Coordinates of C-alpha atoms and ligand atoms in Angstrom, one line a residue:
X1 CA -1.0 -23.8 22.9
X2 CA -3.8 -21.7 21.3
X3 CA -6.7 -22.4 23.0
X4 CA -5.9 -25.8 24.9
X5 CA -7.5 -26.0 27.7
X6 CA -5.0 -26.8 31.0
X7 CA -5.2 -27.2 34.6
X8 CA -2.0 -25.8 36.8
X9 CA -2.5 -27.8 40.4
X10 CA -0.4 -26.2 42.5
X11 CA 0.7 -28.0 46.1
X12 CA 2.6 -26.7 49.7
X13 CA 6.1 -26.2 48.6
X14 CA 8.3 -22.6 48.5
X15 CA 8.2 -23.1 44.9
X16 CA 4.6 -22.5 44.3
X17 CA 5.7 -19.0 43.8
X18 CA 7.0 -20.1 40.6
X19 CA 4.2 -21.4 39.4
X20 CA 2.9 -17.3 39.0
X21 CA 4.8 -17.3 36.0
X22 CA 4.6 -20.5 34.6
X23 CA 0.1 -20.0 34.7
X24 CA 1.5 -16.4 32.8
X25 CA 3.7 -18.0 30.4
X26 CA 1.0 -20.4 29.0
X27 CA -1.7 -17.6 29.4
X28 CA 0.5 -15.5 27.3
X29 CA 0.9 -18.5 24.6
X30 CA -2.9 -18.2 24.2
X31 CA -3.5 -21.3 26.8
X32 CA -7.2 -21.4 28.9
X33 CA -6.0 -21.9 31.9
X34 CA -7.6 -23.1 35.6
X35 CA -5.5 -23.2 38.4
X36 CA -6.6 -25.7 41.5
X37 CA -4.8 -25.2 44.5
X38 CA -4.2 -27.5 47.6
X39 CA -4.7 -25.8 50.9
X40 CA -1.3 -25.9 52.5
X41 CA -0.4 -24.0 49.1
X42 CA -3.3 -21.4 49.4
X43 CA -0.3 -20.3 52.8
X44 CA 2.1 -20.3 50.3
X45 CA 0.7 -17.8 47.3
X46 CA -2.4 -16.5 47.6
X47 CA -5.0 -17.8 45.0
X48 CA -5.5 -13.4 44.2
X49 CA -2.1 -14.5 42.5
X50 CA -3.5 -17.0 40.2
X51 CA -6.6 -15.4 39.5
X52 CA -5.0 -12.5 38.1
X53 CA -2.4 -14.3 36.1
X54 CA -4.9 -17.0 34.8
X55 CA -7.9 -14.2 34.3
X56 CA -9.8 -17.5 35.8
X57 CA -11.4 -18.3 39.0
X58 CA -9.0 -20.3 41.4
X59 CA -10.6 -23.5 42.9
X60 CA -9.0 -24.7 46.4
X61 CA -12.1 -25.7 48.6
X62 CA -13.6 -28.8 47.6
X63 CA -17.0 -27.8 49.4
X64 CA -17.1 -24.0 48.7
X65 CA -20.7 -23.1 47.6
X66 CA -20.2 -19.6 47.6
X67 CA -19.9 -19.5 44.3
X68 CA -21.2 -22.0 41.3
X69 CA -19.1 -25.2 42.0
X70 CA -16.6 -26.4 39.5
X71 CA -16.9 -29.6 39.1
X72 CA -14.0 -32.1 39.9
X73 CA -14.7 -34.8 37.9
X74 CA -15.4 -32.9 34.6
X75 CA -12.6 -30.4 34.7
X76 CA -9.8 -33.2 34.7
X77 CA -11.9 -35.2 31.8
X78 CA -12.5 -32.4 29.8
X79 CA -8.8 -30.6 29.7
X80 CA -5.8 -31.4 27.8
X81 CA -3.3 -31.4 29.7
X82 CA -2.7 -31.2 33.6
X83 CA 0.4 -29.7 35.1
X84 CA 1.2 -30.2 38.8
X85 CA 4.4 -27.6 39.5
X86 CA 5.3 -27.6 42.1
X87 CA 4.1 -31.8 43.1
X88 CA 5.3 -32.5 46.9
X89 CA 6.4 -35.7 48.3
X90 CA 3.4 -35.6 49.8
X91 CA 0.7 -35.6 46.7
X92 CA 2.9 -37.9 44.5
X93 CA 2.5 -40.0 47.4
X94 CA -1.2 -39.3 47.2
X95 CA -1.2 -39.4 43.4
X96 CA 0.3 -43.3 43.9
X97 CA -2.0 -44.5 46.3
X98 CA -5.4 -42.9 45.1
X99 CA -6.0 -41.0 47.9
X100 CA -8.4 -38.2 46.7
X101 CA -9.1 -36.1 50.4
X102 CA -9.3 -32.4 48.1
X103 CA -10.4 -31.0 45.2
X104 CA -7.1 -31.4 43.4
X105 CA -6.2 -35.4 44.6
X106 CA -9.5 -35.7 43.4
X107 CA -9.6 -34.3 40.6
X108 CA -6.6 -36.0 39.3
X109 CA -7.7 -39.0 40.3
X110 CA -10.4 -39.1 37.8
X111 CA -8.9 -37.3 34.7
X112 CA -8.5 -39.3 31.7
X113 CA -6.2 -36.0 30.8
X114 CA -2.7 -36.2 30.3
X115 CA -0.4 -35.1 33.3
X116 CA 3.1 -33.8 33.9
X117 CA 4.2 -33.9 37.3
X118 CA 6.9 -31.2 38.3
X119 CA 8.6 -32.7 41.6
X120 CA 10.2 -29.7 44.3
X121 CA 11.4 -30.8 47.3
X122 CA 13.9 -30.6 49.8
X123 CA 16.9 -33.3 48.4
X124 CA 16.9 -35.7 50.8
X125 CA 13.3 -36.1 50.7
X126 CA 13.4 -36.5 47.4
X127 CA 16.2 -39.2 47.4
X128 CA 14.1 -41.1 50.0
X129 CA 13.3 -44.2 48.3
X130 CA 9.8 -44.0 49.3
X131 CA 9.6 -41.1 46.9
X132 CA 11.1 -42.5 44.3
X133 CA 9.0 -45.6 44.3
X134 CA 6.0 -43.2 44.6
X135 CA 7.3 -41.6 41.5
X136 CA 8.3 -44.7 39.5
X137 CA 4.8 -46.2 40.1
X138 CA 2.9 -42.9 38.9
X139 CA 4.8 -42.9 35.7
X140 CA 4.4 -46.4 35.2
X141 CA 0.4 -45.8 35.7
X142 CA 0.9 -42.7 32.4
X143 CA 2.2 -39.7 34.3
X144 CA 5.1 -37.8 33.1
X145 CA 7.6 -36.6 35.5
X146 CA 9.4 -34.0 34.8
X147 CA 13.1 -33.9 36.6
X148 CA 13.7 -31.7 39.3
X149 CA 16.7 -29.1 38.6
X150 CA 19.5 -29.7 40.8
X151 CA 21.3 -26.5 42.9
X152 CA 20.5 -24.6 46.0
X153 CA 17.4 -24.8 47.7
X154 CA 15.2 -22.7 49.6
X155 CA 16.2 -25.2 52.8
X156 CA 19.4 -24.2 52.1
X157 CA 21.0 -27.4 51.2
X158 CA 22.0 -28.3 47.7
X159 CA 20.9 -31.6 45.5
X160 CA 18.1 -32.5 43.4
X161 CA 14.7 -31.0 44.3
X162 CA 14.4 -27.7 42.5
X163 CA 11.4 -26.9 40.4
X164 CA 12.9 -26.9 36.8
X165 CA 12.3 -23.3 35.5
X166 CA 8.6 -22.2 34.3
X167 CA 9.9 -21.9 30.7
X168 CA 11.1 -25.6 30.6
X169 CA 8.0 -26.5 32.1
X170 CA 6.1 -24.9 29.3
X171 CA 8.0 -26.6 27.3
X172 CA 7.6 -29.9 27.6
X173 CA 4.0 -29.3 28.2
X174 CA 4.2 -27.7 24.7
X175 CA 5.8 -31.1 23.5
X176 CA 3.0 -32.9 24.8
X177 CA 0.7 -30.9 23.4
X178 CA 2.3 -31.0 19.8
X179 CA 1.8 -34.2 17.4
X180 CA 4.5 -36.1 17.8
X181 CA 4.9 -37.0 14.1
X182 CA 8.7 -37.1 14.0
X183 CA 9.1 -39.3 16.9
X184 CA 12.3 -42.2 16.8
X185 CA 13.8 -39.7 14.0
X186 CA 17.6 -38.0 14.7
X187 CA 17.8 -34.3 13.6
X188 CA 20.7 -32.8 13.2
X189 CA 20.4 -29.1 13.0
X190 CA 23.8 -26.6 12.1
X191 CA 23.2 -23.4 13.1
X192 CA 24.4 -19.9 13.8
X193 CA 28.0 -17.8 12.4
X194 CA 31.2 -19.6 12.5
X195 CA 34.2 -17.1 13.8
X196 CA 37.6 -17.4 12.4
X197 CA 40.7 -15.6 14.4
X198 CA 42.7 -12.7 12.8
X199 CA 44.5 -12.2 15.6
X200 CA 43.7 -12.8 19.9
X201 CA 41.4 -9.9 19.8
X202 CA 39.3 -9.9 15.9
X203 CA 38.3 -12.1 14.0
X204 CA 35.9 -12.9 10.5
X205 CA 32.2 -13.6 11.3
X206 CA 28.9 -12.9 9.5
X207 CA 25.3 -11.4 10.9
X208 CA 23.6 -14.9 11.3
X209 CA 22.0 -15.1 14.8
X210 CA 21.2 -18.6 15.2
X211 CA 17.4 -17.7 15.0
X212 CA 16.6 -19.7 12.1
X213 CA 18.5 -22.7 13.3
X214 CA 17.1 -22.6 16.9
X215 CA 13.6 -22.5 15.5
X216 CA 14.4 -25.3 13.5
X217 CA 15.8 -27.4 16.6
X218 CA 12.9 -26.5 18.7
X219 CA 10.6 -27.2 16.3
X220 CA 11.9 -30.9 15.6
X221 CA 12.1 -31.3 19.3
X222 CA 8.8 -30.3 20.1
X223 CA 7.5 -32.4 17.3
X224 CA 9.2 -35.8 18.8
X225 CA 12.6 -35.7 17.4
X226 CA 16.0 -36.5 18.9
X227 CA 17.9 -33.3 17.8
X228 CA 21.5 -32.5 17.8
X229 CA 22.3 -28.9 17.5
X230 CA 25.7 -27.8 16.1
X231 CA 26.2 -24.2 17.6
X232 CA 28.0 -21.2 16.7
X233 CA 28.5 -18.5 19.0
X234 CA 24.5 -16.7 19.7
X235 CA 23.1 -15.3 22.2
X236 CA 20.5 -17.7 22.2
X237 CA 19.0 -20.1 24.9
X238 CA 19.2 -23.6 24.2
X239 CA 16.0 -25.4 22.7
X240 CA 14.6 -27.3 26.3
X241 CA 15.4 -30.7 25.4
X242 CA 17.9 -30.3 22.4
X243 CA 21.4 -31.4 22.3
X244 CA 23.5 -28.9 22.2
X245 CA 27.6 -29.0 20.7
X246 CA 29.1 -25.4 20.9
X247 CA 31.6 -25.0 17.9
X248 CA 33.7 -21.3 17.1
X249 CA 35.3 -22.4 13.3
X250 CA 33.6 -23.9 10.3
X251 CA 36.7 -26.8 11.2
X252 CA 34.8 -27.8 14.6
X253 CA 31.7 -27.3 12.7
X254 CA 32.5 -30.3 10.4
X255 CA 34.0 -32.1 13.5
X256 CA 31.1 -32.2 15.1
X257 CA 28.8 -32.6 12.4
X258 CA 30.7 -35.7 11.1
X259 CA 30.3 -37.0 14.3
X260 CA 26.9 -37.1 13.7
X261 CA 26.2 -37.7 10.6
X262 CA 26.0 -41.7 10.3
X263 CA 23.4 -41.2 13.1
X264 CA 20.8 -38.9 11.8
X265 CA 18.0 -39.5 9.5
X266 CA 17.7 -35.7 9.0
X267 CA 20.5 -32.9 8.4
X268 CA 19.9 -29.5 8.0
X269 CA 22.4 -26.7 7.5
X270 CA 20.8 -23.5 8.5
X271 CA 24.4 -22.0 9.7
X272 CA 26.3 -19.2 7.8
X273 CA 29.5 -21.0 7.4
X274 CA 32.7 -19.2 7.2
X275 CA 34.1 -19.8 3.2
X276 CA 37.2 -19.0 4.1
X277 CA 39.5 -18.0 7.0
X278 CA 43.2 -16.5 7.8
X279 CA 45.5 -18.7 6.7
X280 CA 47.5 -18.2 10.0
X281 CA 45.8 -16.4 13.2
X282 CA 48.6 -13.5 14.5
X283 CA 49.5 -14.7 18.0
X284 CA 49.6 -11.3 19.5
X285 CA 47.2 -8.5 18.8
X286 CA 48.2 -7.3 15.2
X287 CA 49.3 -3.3 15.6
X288 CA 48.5 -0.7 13.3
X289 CA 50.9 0.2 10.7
X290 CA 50.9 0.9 7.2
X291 CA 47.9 2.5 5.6
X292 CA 46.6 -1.0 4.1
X293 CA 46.9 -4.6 5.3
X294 CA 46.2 -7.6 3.4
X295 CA 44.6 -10.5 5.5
X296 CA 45.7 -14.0 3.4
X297 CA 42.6 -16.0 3.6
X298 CA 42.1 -19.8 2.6
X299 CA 39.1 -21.9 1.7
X300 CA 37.1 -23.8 4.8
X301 CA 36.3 -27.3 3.7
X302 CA 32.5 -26.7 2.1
X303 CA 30.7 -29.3 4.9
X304 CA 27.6 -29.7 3.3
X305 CA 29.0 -30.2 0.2
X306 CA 30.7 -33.0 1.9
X307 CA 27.9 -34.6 3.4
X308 CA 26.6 -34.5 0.3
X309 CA 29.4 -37.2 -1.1
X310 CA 28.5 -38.9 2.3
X311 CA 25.4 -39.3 1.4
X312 CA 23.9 -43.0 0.3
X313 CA 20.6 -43.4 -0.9
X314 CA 19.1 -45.0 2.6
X315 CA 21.0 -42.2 4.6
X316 CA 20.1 -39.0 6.0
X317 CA 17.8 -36.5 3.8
X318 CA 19.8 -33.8 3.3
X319 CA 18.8 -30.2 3.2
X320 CA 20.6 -26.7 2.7
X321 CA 19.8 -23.2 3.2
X322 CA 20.9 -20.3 0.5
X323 CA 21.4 -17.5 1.2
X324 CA 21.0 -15.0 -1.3
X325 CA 21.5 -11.3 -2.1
X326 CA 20.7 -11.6 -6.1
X327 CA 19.7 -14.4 -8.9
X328 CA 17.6 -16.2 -5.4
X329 CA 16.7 -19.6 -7.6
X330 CA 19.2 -19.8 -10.5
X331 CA 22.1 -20.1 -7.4
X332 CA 20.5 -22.3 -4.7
X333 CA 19.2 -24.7 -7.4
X334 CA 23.1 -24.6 -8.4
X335 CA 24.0 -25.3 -4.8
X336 CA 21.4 -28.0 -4.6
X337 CA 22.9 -29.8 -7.5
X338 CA 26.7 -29.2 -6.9
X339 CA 25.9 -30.4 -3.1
X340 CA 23.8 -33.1 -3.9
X341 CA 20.9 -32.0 -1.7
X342 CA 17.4 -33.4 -1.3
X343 CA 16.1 -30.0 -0.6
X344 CA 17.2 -26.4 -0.6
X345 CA 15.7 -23.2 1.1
X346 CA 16.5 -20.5 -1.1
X347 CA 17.1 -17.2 1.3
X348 CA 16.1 -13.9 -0.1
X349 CA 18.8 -12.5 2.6
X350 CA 18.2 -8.8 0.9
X351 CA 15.5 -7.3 2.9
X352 CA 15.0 -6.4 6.5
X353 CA 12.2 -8.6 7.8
X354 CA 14.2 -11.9 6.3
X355 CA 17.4 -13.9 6.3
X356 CA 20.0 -12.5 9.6
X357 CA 18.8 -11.3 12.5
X358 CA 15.2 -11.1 12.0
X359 CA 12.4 -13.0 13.8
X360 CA 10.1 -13.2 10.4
X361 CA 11.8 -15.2 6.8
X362 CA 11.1 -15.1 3.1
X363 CA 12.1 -18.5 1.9
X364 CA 11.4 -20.7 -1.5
X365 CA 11.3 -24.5 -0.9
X366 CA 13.2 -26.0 -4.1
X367 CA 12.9 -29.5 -4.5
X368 CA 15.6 -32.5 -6.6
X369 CA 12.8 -32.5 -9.2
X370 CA 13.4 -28.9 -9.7
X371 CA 9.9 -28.4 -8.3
X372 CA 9.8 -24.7 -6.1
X373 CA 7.5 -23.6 -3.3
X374 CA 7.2 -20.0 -2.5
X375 CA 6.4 -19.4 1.5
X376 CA 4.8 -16.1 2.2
X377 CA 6.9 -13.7 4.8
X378 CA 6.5 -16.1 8.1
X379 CA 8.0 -16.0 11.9
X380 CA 10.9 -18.2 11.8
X381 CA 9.1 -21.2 13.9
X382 CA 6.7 -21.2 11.1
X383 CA 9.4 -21.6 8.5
X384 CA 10.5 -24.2 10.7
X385 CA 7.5 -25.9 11.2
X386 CA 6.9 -25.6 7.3
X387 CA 9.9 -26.9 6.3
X388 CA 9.9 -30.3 8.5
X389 CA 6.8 -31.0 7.3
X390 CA 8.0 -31.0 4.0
X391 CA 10.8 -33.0 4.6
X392 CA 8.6 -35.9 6.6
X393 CA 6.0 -35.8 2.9
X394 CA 9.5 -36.2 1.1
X395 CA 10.6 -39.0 3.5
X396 CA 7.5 -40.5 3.1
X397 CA 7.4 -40.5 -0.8
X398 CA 4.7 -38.0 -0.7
X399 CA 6.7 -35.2 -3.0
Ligands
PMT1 O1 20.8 -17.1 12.1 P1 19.8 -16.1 11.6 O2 20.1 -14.6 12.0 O3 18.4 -16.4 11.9 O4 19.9 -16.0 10.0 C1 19.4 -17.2 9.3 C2 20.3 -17.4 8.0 C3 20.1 -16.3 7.0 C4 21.8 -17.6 8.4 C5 19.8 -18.8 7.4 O5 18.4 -18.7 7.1 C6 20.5 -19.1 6.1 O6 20.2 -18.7 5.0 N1 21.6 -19.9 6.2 C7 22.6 -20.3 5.2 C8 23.6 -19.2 5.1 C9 24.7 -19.5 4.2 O7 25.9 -19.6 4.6 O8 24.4 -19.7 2.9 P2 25.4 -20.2 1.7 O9 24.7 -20.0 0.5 O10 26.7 -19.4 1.9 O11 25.7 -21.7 2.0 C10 24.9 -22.7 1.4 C11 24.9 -23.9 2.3 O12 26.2 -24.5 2.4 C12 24.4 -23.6 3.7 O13 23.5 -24.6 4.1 C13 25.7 -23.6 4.5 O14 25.4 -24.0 5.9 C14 26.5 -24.6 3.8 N2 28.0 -24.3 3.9 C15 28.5 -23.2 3.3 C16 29.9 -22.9 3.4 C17 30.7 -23.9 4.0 N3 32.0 -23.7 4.0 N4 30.2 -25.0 4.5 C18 28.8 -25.2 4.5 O15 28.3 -26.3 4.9

């Protein structure tokens, strides 16, 4: 979002209020950002709102002079990207009839910019099949639409028609921002701890978050993939636009990952997989009684090892994570052979800033051809981003 240069148009609907915070969540993300308002929105949220949020003038009257005019052809042809949040029925059905009677209608009506168009409207009205032909026909002519969240509305009724929330919104406008270089591929993306029961009440686990696999599924997503995310417990929100299968054992792990497998062009196994768990969980709560207790454990099946037998040589690339407390590259390269990977990241899991929990990684890239590449301490969407590009070069015989 650094320094991409968007317009927020913001029409006469309750909602406008939310579009406050969506103007501060891309000004945050480094966005430049101009806010043109409609008048019936200007009753709404006042444009001392916007102006603050943005740092940026607010534009509403198409024939104010008071102040040097901004011009409404430029602006639309010289942005890259235009959000309208929240659109009425009322300007999609301007926007699909070129009517152009204020500065935004006009503006939009001669941008060659790309715009997202956030619908928010009572239900029935947006139902009405006027609105939806209005809709379909702005989307046909390049527009995207964005679809309204369904719940209960400021009119009190309940349906379709809520503004989808200013983080989503930024996200897809991040998505079409980003180059979409791994469009039409399937990512499948493990992530998180697996939990095994002891008993009703405890059970095994590890420190993994899920923030190295969510960064991972994010950053496919906003890059064009269709990405599956296999889910262990975390705290986490899920990725806007990612698939998301909750799983608790390393069994429903592999479940769901060999559900998927045949499907994806890309697997990568970020989780921290349970090796082994109890070999039966207690039904009731297990009470204390002798000084010592010995849990029997048994081996989970190794998944990735498995998908490495899956594996053909026009099938998925496969790629593991290691993670590592000593010996970093002599035991992921042995991982990466044993499991017949295409790629491993070796995890230096040993200090602080990398491996669980934190928002920063320390990673080495090792390659099939035994070829390593050391990464310098990164956020984890950087890894992320990092590491898929290395995978498309591989994909692409480029490695
Ligand atoms: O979630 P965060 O807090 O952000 O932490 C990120 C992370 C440290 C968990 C992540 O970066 C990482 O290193 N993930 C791999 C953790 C791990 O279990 O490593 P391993 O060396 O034990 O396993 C090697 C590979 O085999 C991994 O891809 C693992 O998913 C897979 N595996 C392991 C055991 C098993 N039974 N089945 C598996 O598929």
């Amino acid at each position: 979002m650094k320094d991409k240069k968007i317009i927020v148009g913001v029409t006469g609907g309750i909602a406008a209020y939310k579009a406050a915070e969506l103007v501060r969540i891309l000004a945050r993300a480094g966005a430049h950002i101009q806010v043109a308002m409609t008048a019936s929105a200007t009753k709404f949220v006042a444009p001392l709102t916007f102006e603050t949020v943005s740092g940026n003038r607010v534009v509403w009257d198409m024939f104010d002079r008071g102040t040097a005019p901004l011009d409404h052809i430029q602006l639309g042809q010289e942005s890259d990207l235009i959000i309208v949040a929240p659109a009425t029925a009322n300007f999609i059905a301007k926007m699909a009839h070129g009517i152009a009677d204020d500065f935004l209608s006009t503006m939009v009506l001669a941008a060659t910019a790309r715009i997202l168009v956030c619908p928010s409207m009572n239900s029935q009205m947006f139902v009405n099949p006027v609105v939806q032909e209005n809709l379909k026909r702005i989307a046909g002519m390049g527009s995207v639409i964005m679809e309204p969240g369904e719940g209960e509305l400021a009119c009190q009724t309940e349906g379709p028609g809520r503004l989808p929330e200013p983080e989503d919104i930024a996200e897809q406008a991040r998505m079409l921002l980003s180059q979409q270089d791994l469009s039409g591929l399937k990512v499948l993306v493990t992530s998180g701890a697996t939990i095994e029961s002891i008993d009703p009440v405890r059970y095994i686990t590890n420190r993994s978050t899920g923030k190295m696999g969510y960064a991972l599924a994010r950053a496919a997503r906003l890059r064009g993939a269709s990405v599956t995310l296999v889910s262990g417990p975390t705290a986490l929100e899920p990725p806007y636009g990612v698939q998301v299968r909750e799983i608790k054992t390393a069994e429903e792990m592999k479940q769901a990952v060999f559900d998927n497998h045949t499907d994806s062009d890309i697997i990568i196994k970020a989780a921290a997989v349970s090796d082994y768990r109890p070999r039966n969980s207690a039904q009731q709560k297990i009470k204390k009684g002798e000084e010592s207790l010995t849990l029997d454990l048994v081996r989970n099946p190794d998944i990735l090892e498995e998908l490495g037998k899956a594996k053909t040589d026009s099938g998925y690339t496969l790629v593991g994570f290691a993670a590592e407390t000593e010996e970093l590259l002599k035991n992921a390269t042995e991982k990466l052979r044993k499991k017949n990977l295409d790629i491993i990241v070796a995890n230096d899991v040993s200090r602080e800033d990398a491996g669980f929990e934190s928002d920063t990684n320390l990673v080495k890239i090792i390659y099939r051809d035994g070829s390593i590449e050391e990464l310098p301490l990164m956020t984890k969407d950087d890894v992320a981003n990092h590491l898929l590009d290395r995978i498309k070069e591989l994909r692409e015989g480029g490695s």
